[in-house]
Tab-separated table of C-alpha atoms in Angstrom:
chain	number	residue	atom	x	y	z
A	1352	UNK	CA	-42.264	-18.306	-100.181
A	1353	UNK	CA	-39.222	-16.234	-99.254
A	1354	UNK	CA	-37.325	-13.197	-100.890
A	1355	UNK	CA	-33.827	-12.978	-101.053
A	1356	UNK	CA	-31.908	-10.984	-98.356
A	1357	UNK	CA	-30.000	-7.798	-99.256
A	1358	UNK	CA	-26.833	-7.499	-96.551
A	1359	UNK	CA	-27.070	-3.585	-95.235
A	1360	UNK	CA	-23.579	-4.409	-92.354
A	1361	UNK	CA	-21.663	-6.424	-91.844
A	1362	UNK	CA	-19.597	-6.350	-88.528
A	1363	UNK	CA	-16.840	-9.059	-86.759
A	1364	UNK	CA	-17.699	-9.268	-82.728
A	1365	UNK	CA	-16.699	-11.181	-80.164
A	1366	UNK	CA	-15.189	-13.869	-83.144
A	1367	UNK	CA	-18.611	-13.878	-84.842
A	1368	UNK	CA	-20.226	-11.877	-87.236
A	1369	UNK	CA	-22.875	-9.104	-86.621
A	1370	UNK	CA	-24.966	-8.157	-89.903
A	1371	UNK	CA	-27.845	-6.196	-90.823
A	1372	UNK	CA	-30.075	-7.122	-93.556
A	1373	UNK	CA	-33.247	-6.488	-94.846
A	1374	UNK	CA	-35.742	-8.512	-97.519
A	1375	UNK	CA	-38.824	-7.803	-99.151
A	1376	UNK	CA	-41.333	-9.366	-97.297
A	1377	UNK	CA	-44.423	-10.909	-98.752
A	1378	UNK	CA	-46.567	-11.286	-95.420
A	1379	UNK	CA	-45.967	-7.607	-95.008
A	1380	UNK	CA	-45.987	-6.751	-98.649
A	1381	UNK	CA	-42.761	-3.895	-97.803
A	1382	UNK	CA	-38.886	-4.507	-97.259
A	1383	UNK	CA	-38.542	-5.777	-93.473
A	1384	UNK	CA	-35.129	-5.060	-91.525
A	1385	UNK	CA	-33.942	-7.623	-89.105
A	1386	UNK	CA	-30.601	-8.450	-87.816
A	1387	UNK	CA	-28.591	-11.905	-87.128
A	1388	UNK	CA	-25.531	-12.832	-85.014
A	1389	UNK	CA	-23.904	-15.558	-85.348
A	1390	UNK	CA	-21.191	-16.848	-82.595
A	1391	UNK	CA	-17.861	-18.461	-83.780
A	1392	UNK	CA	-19.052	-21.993	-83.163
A	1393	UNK	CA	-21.756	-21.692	-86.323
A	1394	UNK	CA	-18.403	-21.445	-88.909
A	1395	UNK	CA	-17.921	-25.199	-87.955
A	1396	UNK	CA	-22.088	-26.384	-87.753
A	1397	UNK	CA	-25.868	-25.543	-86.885
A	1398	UNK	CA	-25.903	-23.622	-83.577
A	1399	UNK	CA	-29.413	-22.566	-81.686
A	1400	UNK	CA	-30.859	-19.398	-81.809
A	1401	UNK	CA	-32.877	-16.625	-79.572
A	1402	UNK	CA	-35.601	-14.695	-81.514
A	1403	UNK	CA	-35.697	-11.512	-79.440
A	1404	UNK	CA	-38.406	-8.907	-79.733
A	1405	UNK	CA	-38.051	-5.721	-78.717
A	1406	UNK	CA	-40.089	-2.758	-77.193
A	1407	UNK	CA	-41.664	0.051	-78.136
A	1408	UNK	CA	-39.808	2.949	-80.497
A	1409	UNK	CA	-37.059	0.071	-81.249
A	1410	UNK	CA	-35.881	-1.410	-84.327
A	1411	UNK	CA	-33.963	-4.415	-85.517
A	1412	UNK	CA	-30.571	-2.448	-84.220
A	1413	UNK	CA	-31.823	-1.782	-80.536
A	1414	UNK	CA	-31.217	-5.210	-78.748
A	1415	UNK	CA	-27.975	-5.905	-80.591
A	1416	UNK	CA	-26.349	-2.089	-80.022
A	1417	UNK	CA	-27.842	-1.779	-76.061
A	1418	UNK	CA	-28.691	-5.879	-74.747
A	1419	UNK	CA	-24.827	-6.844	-74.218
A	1420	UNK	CA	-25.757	-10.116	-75.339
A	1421	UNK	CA	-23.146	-11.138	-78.287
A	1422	UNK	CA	-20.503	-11.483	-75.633
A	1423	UNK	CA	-22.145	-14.271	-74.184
A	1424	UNK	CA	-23.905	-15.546	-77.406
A	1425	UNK	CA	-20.215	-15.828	-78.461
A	1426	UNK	CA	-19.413	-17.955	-75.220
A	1427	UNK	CA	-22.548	-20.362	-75.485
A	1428	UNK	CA	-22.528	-20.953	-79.125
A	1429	UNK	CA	-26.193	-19.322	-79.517
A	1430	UNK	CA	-27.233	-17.263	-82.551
A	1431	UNK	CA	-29.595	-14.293	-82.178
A	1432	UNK	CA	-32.062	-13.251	-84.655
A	1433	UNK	CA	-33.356	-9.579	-83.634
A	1434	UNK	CA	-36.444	-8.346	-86.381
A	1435	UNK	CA	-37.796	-4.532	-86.878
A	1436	UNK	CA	-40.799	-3.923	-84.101
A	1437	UNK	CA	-42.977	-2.866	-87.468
A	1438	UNK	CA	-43.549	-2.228	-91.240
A	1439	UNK	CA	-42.070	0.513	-92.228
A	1440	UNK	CA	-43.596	2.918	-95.951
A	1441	UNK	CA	-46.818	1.942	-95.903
A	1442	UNK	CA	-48.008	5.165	-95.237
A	1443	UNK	CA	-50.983	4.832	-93.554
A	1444	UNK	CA	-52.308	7.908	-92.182
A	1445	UNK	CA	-51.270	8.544	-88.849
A	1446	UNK	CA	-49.603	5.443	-88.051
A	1447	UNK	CA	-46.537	7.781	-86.937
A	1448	UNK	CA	-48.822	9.830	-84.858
A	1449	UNK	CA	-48.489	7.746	-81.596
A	1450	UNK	CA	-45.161	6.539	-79.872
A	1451	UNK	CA	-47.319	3.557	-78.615
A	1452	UNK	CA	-49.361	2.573	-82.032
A	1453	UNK	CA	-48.305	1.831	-85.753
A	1454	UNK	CA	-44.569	2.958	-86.731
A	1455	UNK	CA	-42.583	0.641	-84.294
A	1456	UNK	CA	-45.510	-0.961	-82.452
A	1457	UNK	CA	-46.337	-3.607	-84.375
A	1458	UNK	CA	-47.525	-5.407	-81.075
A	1459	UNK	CA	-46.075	-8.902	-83.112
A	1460	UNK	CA	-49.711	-9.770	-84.385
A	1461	UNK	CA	-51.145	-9.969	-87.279
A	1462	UNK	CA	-54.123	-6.573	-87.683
A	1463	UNK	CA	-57.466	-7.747	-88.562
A	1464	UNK	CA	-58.929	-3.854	-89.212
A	1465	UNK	CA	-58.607	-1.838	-92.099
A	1466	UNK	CA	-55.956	0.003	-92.733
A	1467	UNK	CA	-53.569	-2.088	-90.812
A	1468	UNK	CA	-54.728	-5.389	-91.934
A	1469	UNK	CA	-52.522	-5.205	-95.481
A	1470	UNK	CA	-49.789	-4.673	-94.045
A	1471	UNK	CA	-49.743	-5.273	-90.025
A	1472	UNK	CA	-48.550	-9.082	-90.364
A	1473	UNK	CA	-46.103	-9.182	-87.949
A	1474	UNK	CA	-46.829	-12.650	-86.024
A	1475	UNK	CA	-47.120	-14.433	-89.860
A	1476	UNK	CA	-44.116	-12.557	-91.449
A	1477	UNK	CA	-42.080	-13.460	-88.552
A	1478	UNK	CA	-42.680	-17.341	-87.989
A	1479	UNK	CA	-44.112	-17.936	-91.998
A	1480	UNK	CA	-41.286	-16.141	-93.555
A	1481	UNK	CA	-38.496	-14.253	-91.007
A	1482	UNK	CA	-37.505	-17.562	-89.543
A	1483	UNK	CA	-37.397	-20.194	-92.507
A	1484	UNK	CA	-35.865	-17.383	-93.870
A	1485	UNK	CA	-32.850	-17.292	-91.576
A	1486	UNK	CA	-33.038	-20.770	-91.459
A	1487	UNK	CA	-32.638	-21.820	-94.707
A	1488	UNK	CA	-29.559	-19.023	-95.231
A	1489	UNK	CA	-27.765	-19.608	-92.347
A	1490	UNK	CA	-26.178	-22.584	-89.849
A	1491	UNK	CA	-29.117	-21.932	-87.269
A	1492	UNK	CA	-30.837	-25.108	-85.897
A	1493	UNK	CA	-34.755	-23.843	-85.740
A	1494	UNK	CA	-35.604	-26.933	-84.212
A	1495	UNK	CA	-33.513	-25.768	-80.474
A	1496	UNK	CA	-35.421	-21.740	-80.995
A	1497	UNK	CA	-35.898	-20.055	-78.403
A	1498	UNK	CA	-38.150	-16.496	-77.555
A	1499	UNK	CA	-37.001	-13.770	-75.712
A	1500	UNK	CA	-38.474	-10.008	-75.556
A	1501	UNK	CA	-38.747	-6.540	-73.557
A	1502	UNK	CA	-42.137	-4.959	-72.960
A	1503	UNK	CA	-44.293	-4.844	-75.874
A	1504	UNK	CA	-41.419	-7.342	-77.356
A	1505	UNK	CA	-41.900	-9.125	-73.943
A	1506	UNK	CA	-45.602	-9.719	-74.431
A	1507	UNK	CA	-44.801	-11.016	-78.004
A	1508	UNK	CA	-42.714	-13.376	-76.571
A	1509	UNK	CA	-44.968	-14.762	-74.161
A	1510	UNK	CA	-48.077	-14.869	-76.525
A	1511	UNK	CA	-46.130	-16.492	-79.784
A	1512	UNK	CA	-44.981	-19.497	-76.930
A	1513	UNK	CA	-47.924	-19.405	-75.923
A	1514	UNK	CA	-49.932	-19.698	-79.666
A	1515	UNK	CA	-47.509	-22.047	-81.133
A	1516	UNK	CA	-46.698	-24.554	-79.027
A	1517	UNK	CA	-43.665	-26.891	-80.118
A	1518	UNK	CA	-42.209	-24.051	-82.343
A	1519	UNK	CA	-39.867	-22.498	-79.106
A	1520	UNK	CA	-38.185	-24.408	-76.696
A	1521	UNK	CA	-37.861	-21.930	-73.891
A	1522	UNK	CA	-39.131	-18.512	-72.886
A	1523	UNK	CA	-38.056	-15.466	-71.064
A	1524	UNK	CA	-38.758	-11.598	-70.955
A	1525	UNK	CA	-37.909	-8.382	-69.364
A	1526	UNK	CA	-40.969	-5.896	-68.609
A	1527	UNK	CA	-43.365	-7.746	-70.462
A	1528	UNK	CA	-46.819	-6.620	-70.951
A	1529	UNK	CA	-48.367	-9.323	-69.138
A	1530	UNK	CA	-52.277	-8.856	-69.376
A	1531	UNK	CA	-52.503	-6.403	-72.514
A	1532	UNK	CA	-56.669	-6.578	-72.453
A	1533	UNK	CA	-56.608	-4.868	-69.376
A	1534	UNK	CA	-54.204	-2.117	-69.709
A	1535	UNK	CA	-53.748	1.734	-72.036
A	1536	UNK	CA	-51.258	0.144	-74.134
A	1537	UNK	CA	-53.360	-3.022	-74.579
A	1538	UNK	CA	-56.339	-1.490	-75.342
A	1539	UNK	CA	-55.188	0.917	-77.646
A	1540	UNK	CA	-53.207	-1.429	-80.032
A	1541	UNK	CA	-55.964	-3.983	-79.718
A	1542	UNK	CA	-58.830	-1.625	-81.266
A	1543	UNK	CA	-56.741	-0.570	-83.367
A	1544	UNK	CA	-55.385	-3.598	-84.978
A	1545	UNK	CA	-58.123	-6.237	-84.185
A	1546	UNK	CA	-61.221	-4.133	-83.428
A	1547	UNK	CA	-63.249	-4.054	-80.619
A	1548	UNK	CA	-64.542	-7.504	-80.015
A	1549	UNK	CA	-62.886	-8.422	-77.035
A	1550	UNK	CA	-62.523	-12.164	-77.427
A	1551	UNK	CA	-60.121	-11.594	-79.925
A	1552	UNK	CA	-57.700	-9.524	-77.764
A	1553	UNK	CA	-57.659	-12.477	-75.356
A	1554	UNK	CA	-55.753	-14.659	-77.959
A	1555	UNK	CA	-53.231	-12.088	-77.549
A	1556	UNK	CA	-52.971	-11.987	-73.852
A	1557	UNK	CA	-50.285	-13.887	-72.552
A	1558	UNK	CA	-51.855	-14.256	-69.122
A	1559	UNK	CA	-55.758	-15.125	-70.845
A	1560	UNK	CA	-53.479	-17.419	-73.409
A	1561	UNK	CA	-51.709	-19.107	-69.963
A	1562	UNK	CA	-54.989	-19.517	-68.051
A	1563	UNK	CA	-56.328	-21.328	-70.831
A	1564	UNK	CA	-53.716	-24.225	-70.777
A	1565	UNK	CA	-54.826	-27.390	-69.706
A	1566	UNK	CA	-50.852	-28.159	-68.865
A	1567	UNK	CA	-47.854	-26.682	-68.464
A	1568	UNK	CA	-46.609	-25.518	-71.627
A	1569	UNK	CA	-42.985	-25.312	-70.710
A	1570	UNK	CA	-42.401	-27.519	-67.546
A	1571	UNK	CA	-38.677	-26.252	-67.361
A	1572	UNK	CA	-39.748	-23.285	-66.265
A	1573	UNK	CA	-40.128	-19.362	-67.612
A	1574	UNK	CA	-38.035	-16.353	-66.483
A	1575	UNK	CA	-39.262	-12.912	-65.829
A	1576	UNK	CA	-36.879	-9.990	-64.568
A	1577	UNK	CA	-38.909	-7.022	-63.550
A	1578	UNK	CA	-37.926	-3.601	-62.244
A	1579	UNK	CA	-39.592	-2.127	-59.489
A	1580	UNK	CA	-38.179	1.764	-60.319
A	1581	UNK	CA	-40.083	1.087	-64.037
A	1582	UNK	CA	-42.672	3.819	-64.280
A	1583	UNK	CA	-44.828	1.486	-66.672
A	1584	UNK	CA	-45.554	-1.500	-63.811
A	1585	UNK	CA	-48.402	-0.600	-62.209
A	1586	UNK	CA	-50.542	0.575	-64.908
A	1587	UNK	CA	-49.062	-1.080	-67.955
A	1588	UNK	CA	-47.492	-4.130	-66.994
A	1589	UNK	CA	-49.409	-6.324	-64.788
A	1590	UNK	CA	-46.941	-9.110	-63.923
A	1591	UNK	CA	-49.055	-9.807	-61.207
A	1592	UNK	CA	-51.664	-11.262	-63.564
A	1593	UNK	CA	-49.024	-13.832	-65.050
A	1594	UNK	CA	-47.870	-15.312	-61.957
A	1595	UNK	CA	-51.554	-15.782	-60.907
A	1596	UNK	CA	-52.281	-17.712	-64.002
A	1597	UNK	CA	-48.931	-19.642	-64.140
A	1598	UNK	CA	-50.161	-20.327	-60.304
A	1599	UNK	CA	-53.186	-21.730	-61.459
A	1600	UNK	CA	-52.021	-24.242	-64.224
A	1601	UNK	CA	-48.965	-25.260	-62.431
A	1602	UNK	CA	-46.702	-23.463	-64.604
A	1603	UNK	CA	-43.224	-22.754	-63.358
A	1604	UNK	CA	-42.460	-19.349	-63.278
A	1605	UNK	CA	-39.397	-17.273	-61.608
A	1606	UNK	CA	-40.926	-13.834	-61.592
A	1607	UNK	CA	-37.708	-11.868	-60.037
A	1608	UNK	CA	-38.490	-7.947	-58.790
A	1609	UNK	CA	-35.498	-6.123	-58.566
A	1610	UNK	CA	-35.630	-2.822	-56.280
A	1611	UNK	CA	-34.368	0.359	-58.193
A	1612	UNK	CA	-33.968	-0.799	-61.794
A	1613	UNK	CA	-36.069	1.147	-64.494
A	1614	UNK	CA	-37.443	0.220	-67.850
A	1615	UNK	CA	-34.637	0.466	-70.158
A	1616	UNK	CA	-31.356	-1.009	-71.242
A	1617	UNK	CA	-29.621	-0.505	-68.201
A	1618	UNK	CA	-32.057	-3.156	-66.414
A	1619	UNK	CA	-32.185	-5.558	-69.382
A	1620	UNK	CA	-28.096	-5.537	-69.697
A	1621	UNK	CA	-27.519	-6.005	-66.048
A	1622	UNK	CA	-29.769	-9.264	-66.122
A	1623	UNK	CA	-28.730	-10.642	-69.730
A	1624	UNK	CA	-26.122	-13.176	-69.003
A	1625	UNK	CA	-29.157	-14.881	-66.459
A	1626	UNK	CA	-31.259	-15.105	-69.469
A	1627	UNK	CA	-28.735	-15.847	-72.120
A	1628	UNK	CA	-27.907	-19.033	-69.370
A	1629	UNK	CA	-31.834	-19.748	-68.931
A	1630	UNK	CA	-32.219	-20.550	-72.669
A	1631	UNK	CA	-28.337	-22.181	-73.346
A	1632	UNK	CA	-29.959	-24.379	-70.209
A	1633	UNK	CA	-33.053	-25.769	-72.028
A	1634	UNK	CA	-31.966	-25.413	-75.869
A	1635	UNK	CA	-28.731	-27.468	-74.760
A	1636	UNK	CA	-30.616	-30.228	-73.656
């Protein structure tokens, strides 16, 4: 069941449109905020789409302000769908106490642990009721989806791929937590949201989740841009661990290290048009 949308913007780019929106969500129980662009070539039929996830602090505006991508959405005829990184009112007591835990760090699961477990839906309010949602309202073909994400949004993408298989047809990310069970970030956002039993975390772990394969899940290959200037790859990242378990199940992987590029926008912008052709690639076909 689905909730009709509420427009917030509603901006012309690049010969598309650009809108904000938001809905009352029942997987959440709270209004979600999420945004949609849609390239020139959907006024004339169903297009693809990117679900991108984003990082820490964001929101539903980050990746469409910073990314660059609607330039070259607009050129390949791909829709992007771009959803809040958490609930927002359900005042919980000190869920905005932490940059890295509750308000915008939704981690894209779904909480098992009270408080967070009413509300913290994020993995079931975005493929249950986010996506037929968009679906349904406008001319996006859900059947050529793909994932996309940056760091915490990174490890969502890989892990959703990875726990629904079939739903996306090709995966990238920038900065992605790679092995969250065995890193500060990780750690805290799994006790928090799922307790401390560690089995469960592991269904969360893109690199666990990959190891665990008894194929290659997407034989046409993932993409990973990383920065080697990002203060967060040695401790919090761990891309090392996903390229040892693509390794071992025969999973094609470009893992590209780039020398002086940081965490942010800068890095993800100057790299965009190599994912945005990674996806139009594998969604085309």
């Amino acid at each position: 069941m689905t909730s009709p949308m509420q427009t917030l913007s509603e901006h012309r780019c690049f010969g598309g449109v650009q809108r904000f929106l938001s809905h009352d969500a029942h997987e959440i129980g709270l209004p979600m905020r999420f945004s949609v662009f849609l390239p020139p070539q959907a006024e004339h039929g169903k297009v693809p789409a990117l679900l991108y996830l984003a990082g820490l602090t964001c929101t539903e505006e980050t990746f469409m302000i910073k990314a660059g991508a609607q330039r070259l959405a607009a050129e390949l005829g791909i829709a992007l769908i771009a959803p809040d990184t958490s609930p927002r009112g359900a005042r919980i007591p000190g869920e905005g106490d932490s940059w890295d835990f509750g308000l915008a760090a939704g981690f894209y699961l779904d909480a098992t642990q009270p408080p967070w477990a009413s509300h913290y839906r994020m993995e079931s309010w975005l493929l249950h009721e986010l996506l037929p949602l968009v679906g349904d309202a406008f001319p996006v073909d859900l059947t050529r989806l793909g994932i996309f994400g940056h760091s915490m949004g990174g490890h969502g993408a890989l892990t959703l791929a990875l726990r629904h298989p079939g739903m996306f047809k090709s995966v990238s990310a920038f900065a992605p937590i790679c092995a969250p069970s065995e890193c500060p970030w990780g750690h805290k956002a799994f006790t928090g949201y799922l307790g401390p039993d560690r089995a469960e975390w592991l269904q969360h772990d893109a690199s666990a989740l990959m190891r665990g394969q008894a194929a290659a899940p997407y034989p046409q290959g993932i993409l990973v841009d990383q920065g080697l200037a990002d203060s967060f790859l040695e401790v919090q990242l761990l891309p090392h661990r996903l390229e040892a378990a693509c390794a071992a199940i025969g999973q094609p992987l470009t893992l590209r290290r780039h020398a002086g590029y940081d965490h942010g926008y800068y890095f993800i912008s100057t790299f965009m048009a190599d994912h945005m052709a990674h996806h139009h690639r594998q969604l085309a076909g």
